PDB file of C-alpha atoms in Angstrom:
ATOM      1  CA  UNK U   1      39.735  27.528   7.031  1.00 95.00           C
ATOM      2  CA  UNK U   2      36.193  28.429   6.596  1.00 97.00           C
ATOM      3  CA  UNK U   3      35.798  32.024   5.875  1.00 98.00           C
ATOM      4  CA  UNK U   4      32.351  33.351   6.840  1.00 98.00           C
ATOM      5  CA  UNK U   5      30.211  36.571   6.396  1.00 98.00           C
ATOM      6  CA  UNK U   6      27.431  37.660   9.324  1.00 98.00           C
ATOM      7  CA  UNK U   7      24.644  39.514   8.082  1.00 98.00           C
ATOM      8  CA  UNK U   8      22.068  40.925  11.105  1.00 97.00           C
ATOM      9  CA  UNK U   9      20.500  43.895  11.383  1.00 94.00           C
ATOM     10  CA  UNK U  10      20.431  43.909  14.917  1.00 94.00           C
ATOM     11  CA  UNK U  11      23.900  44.540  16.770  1.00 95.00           C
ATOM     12  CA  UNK U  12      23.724  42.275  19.333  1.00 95.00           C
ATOM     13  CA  UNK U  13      22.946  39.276  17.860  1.00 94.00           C
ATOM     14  CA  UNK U  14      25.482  39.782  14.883  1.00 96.00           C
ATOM     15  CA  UNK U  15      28.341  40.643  17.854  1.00 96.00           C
ATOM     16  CA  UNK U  16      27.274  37.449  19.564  1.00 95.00           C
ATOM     17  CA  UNK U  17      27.351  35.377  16.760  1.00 96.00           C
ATOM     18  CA  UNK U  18      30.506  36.712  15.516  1.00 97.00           C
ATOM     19  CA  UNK U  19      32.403  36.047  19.142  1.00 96.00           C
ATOM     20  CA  UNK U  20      30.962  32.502  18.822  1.00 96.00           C
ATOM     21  CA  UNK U  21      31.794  31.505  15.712  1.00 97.00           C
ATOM     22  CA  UNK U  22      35.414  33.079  16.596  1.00 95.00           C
ATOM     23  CA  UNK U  23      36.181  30.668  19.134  1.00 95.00           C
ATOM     24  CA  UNK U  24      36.353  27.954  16.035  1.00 96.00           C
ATOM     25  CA  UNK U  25      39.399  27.323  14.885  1.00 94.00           C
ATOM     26  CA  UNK U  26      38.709  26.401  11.699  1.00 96.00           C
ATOM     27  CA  UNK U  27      36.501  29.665  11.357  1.00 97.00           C
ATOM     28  CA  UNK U  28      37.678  32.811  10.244  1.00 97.00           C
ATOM     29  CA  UNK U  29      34.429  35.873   9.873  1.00 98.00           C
ATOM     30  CA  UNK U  30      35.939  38.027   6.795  1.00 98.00           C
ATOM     31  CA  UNK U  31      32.928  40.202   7.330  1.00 97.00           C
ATOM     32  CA  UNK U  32      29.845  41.283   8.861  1.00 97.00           C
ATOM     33  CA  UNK U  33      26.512  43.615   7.622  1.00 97.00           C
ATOM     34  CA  UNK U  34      23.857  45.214   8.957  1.00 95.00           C
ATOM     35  CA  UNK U  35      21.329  45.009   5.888  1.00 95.00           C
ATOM     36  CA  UNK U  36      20.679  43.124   2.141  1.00 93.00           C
ATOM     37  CA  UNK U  37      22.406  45.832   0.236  1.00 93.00           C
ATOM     38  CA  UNK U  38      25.657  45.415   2.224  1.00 95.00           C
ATOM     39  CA  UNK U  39      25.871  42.061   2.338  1.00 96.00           C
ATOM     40  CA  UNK U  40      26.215  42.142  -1.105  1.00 95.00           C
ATOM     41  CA  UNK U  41      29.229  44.454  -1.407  1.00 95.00           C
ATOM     42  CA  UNK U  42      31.135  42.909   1.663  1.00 96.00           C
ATOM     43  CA  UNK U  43      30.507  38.982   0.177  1.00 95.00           C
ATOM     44  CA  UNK U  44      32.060  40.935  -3.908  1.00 93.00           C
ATOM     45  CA  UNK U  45      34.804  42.262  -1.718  1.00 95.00           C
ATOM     46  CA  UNK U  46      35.869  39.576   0.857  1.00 96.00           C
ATOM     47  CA  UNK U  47      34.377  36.030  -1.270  1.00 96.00           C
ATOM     48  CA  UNK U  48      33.783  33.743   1.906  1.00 97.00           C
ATOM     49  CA  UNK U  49      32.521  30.191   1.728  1.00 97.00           C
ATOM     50  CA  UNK U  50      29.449  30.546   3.838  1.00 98.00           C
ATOM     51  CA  UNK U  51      27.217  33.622   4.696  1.00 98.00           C
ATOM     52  CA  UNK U  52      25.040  33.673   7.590  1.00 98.00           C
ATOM     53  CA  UNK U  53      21.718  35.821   6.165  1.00 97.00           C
ATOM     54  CA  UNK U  54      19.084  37.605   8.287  1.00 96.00           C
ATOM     55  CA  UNK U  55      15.822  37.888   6.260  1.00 94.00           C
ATOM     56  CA  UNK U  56      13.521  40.481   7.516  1.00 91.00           C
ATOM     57  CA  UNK U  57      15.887  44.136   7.565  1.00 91.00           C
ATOM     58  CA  UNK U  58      16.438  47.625   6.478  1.00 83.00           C
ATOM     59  CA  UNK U  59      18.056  48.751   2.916  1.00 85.00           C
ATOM     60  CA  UNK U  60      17.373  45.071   1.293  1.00 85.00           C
ATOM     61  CA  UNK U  61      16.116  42.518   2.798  1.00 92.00           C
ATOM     62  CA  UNK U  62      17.893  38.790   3.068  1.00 94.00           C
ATOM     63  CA  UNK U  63      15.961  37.391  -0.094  1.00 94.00           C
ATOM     64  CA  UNK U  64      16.770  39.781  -2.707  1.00 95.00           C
ATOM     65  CA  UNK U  65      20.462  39.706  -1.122  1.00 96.00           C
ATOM     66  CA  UNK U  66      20.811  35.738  -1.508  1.00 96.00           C
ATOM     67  CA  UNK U  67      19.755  36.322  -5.219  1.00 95.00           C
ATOM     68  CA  UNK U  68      22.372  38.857  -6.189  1.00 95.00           C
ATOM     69  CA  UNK U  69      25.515  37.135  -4.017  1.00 96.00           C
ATOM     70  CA  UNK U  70      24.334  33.954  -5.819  1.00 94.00           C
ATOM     71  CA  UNK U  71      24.431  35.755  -9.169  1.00 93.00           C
ATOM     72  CA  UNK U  72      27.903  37.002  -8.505  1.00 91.00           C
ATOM     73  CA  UNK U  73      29.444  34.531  -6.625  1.00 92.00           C
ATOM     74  CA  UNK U  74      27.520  31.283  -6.744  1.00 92.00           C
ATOM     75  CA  UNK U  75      30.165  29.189  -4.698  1.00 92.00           C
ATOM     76  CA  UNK U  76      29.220  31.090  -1.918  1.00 96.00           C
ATOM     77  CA  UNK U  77      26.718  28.825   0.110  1.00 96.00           C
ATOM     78  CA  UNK U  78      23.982  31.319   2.276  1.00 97.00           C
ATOM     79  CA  UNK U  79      22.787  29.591   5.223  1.00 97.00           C
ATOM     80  CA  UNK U  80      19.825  31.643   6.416  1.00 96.00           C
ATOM     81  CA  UNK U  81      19.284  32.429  10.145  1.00 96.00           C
ATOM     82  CA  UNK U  82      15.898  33.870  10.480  1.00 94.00           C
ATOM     83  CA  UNK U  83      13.102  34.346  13.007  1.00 91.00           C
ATOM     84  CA  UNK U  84      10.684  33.511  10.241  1.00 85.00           C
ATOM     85  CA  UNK U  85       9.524  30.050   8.498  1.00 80.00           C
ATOM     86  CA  UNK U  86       6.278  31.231   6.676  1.00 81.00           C
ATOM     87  CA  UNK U  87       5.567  30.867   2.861  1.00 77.00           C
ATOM     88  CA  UNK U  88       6.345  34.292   1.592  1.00 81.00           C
ATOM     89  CA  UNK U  89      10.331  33.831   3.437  1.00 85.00           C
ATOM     90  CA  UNK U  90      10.552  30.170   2.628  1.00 89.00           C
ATOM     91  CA  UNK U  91      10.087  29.374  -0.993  1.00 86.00           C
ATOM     92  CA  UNK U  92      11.246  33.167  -2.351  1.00 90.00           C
ATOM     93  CA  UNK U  93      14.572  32.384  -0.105  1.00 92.00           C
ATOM     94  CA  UNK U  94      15.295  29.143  -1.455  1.00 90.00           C
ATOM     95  CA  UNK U  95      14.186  29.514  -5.027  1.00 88.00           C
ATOM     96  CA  UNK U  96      16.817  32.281  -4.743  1.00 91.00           C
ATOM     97  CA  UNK U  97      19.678  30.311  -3.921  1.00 92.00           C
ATOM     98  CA  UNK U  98      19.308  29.843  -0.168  1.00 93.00           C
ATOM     99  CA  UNK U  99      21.663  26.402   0.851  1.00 93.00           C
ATOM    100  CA  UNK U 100      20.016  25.998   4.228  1.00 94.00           C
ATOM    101  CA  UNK U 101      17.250  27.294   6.523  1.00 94.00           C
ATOM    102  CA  UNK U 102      18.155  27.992  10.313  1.00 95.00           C
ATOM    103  CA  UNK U 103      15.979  29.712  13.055  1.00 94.00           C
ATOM    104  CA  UNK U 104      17.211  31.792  15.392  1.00 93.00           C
ATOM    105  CA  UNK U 105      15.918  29.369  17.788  1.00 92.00           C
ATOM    106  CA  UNK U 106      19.089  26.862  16.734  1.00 93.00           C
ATOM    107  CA  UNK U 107      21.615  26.483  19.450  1.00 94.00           C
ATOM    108  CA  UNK U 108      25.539  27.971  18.676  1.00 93.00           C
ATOM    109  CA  UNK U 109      26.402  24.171  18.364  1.00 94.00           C
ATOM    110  CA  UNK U 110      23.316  23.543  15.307  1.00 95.00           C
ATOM    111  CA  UNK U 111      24.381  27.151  13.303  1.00 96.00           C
ATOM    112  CA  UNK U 112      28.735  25.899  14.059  1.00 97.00           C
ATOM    113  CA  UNK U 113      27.323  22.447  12.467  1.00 96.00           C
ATOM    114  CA  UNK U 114      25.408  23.692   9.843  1.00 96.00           C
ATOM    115  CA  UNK U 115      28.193  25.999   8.394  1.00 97.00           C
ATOM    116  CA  UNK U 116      30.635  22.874   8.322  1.00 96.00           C
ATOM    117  CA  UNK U 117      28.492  20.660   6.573  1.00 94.00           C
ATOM    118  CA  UNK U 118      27.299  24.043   3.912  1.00 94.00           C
ATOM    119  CA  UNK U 119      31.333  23.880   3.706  1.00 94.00           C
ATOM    120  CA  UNK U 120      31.024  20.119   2.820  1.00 91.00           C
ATOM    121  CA  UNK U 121      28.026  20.615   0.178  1.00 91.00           C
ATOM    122  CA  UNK U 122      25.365  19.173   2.712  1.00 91.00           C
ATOM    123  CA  UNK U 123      22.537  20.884   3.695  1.00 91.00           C
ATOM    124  CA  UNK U 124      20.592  21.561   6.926  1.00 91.00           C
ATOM    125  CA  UNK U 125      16.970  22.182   6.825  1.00 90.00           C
ATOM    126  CA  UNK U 126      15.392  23.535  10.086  1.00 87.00           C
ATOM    127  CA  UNK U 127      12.499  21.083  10.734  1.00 85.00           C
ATOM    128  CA  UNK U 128       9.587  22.737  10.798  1.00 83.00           C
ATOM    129  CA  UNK U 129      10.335  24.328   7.102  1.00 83.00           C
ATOM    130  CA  UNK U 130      11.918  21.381   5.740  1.00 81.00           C
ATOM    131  CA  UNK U 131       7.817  19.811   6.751  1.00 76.00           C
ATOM    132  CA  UNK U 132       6.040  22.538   4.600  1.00 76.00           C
ATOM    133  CA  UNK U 133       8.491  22.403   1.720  1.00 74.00           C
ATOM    134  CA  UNK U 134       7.880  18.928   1.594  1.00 73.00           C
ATOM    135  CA  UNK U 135       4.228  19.142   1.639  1.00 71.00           C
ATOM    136  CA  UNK U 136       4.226  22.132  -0.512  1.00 67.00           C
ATOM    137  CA  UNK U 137       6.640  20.075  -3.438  1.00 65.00           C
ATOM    138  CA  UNK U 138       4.265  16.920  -2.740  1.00 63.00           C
ATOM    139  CA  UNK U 139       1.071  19.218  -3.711  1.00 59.00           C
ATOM    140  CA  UNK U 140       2.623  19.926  -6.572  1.00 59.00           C
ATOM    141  CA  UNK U 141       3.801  16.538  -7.573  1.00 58.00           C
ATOM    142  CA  UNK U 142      -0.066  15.147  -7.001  1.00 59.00           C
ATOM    143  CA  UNK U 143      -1.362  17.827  -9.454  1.00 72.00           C
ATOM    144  CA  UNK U 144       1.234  17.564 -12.386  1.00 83.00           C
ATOM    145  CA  UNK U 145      -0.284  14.824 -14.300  1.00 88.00           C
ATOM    146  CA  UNK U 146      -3.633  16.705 -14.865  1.00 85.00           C
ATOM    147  CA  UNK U 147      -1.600  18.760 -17.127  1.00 89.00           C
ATOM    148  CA  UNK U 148      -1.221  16.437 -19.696  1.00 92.00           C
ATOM    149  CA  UNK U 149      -3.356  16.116 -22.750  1.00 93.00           C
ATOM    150  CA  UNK U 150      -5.805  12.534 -23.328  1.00 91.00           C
ATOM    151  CA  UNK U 151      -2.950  11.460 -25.719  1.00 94.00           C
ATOM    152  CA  UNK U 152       0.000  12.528 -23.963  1.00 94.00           C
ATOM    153  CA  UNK U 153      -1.317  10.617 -20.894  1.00 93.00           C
ATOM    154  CA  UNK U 154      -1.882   7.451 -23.909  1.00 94.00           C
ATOM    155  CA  UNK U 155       2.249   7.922 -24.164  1.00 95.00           C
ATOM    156  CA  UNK U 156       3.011   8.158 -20.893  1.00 95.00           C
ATOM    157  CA  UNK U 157       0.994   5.221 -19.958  1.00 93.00           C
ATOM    158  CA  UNK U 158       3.226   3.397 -23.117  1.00 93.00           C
ATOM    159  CA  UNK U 159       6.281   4.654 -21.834  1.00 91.00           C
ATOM    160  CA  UNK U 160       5.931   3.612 -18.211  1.00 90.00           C
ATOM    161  CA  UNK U 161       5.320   0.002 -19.789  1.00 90.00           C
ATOM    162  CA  UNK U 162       8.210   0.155 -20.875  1.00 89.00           C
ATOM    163  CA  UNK U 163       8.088   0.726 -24.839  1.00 91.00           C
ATOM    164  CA  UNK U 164      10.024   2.376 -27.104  1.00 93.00           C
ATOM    165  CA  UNK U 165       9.114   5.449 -28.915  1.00 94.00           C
ATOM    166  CA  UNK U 166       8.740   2.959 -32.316  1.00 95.00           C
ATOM    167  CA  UNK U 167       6.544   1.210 -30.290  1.00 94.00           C
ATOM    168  CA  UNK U 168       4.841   3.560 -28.836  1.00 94.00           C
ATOM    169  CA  UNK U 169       4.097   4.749 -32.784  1.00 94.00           C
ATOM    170  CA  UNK U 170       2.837   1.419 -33.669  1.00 94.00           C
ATOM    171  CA  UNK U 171       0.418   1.199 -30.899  1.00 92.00           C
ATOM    172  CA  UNK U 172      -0.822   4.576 -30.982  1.00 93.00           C
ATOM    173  CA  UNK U 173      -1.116   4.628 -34.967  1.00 94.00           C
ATOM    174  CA  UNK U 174       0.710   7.850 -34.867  1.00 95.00           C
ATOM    175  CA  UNK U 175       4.298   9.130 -36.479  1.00 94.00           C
ATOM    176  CA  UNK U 176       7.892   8.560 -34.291  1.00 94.00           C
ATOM    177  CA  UNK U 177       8.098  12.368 -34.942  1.00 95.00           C
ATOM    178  CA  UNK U 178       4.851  13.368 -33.198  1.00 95.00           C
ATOM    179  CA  UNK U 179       5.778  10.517 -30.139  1.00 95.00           C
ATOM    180  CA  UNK U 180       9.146  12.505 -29.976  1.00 95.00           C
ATOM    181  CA  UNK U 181       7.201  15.402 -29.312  1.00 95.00           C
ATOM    182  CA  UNK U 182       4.573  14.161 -27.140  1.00 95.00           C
ATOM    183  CA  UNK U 183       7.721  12.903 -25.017  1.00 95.00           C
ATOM    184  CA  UNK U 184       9.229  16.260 -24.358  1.00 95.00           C
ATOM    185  CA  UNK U 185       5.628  17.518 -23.602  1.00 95.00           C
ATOM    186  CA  UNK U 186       5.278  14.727 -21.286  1.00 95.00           C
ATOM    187  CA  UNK U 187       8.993  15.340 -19.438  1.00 94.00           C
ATOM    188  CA  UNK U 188       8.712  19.057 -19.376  1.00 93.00           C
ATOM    189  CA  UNK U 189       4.932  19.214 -17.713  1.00 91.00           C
ATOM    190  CA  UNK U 190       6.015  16.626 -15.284  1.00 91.00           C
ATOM    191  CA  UNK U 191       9.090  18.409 -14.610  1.00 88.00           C
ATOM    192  CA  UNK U 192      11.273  15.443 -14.612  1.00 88.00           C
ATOM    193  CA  UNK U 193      14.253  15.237 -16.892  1.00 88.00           C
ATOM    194  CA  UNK U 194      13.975  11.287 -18.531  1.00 88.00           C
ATOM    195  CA  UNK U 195      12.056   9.199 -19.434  1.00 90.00           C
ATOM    196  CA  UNK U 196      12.931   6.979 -16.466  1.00 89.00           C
ATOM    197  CA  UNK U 197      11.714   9.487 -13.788  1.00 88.00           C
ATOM    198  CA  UNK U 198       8.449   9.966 -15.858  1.00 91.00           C
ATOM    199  CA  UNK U 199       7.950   6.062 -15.341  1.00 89.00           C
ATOM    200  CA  UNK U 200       8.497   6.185 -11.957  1.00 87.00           C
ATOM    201  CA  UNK U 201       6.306   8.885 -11.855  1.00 87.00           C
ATOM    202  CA  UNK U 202       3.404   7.456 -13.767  1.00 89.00           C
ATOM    203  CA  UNK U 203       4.028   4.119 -11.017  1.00 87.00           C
ATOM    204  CA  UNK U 204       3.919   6.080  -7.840  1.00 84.00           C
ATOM    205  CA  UNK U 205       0.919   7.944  -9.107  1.00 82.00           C
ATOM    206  CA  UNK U 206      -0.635   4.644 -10.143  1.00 83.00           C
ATOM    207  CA  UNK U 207      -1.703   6.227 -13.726  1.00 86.00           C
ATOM    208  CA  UNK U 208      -1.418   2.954 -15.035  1.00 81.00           C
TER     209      UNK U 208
END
């Protein structure tokens, strides 16, 4: 059984909802609210797997609310169900903990759907936001590199070749200690976590 909190401001789409996702029966709704602030008391009190979050209402909005129910109860997976898609909903939403990104335009069958698979750790990405995400995190990978310093950009060009940091020391004349260094410079500006994925990095941005 998938338990499930509705959060809407407005009565008549909540009730709807509600009465829709009711005729699952592997739904049950532990809860509904009206604003933010509630949402966060009713998801501490009643812990369901998936909440349903309105952005844009009254007494704390949806963004601020998906930060603090993720903060106390991070299994919960929010599945946001919003009229909106532009920047200043999209990125604070998700960098807050947001699982996936509905609009209201999404039939009863696409919001049943997405619920199962939040239930199932898979996410669902209305279209249109899941395009400017994409371009918005390819922006930022295109720009990353300019970052790095002349000789950090000397190691990374090493690394993606494939040598080791000893090597890397021989070819550079400079100590293992300061190629160490230059490394985690390198992985943290790139924002990729080994050395691997800065390789493949330097490759697709054809660096070397």
């Amino acid at each position: 059984m998938i338990r499930i909190v509705v959060v809407d401001d407005h009565d008549v789409v909540r009730k709807g909802v509600i009465a829709y996702l009711e005729t699952e029966d592997d739904f049950e709704v532990v809860g509904e609210a009206s604003s933010g602030d509630e949402s966060v008391d009713i998801v501490l009190e009643r812990k369901p797997d998936v909440v349903l979050m309105d952005l844009i209402m009254e007494n704390g909005n949806g963004i601020e609310a998906t930060k603090q129910i993720k903060a106390i109860f991070p299994a919960c997976k929010v599945i946001v169900l919003t009229s909106y898609y532009d920047d200043k909903q999209i990125f604070p939403v998700l960098e807050a903990g947001a699982f996936s990104y509905l609009l209201k335009t999404a039939s009863a069958e696409e919001i049943v759907t997405a619920i199962k698979k939040a239930h199932h750790g898979e996410n669902v990405i209305e279209p249109k936001v899941a395009h400017k995400v994409m371009t918005h995190f390819q922006g930022k990978q295109s720009t990353l590199h300019d970052q790095l310093t002349e000789r950090e950009l000397e190691v990374l060009i090493c690394l993606a070749n494939g040598a080791t940091n000893q090597e890397i020391a021989d070819q550079l004349f400079i100590g293992i200690k300061t190629v160490k260094t230059h490394v985690s410079n390198i992985l943290r500006k790139l924002d990729v976590h080994d050395r691997t994925q800065a390789a493949v990095y330097a490759h697709r941005h054809h660096l070397l």
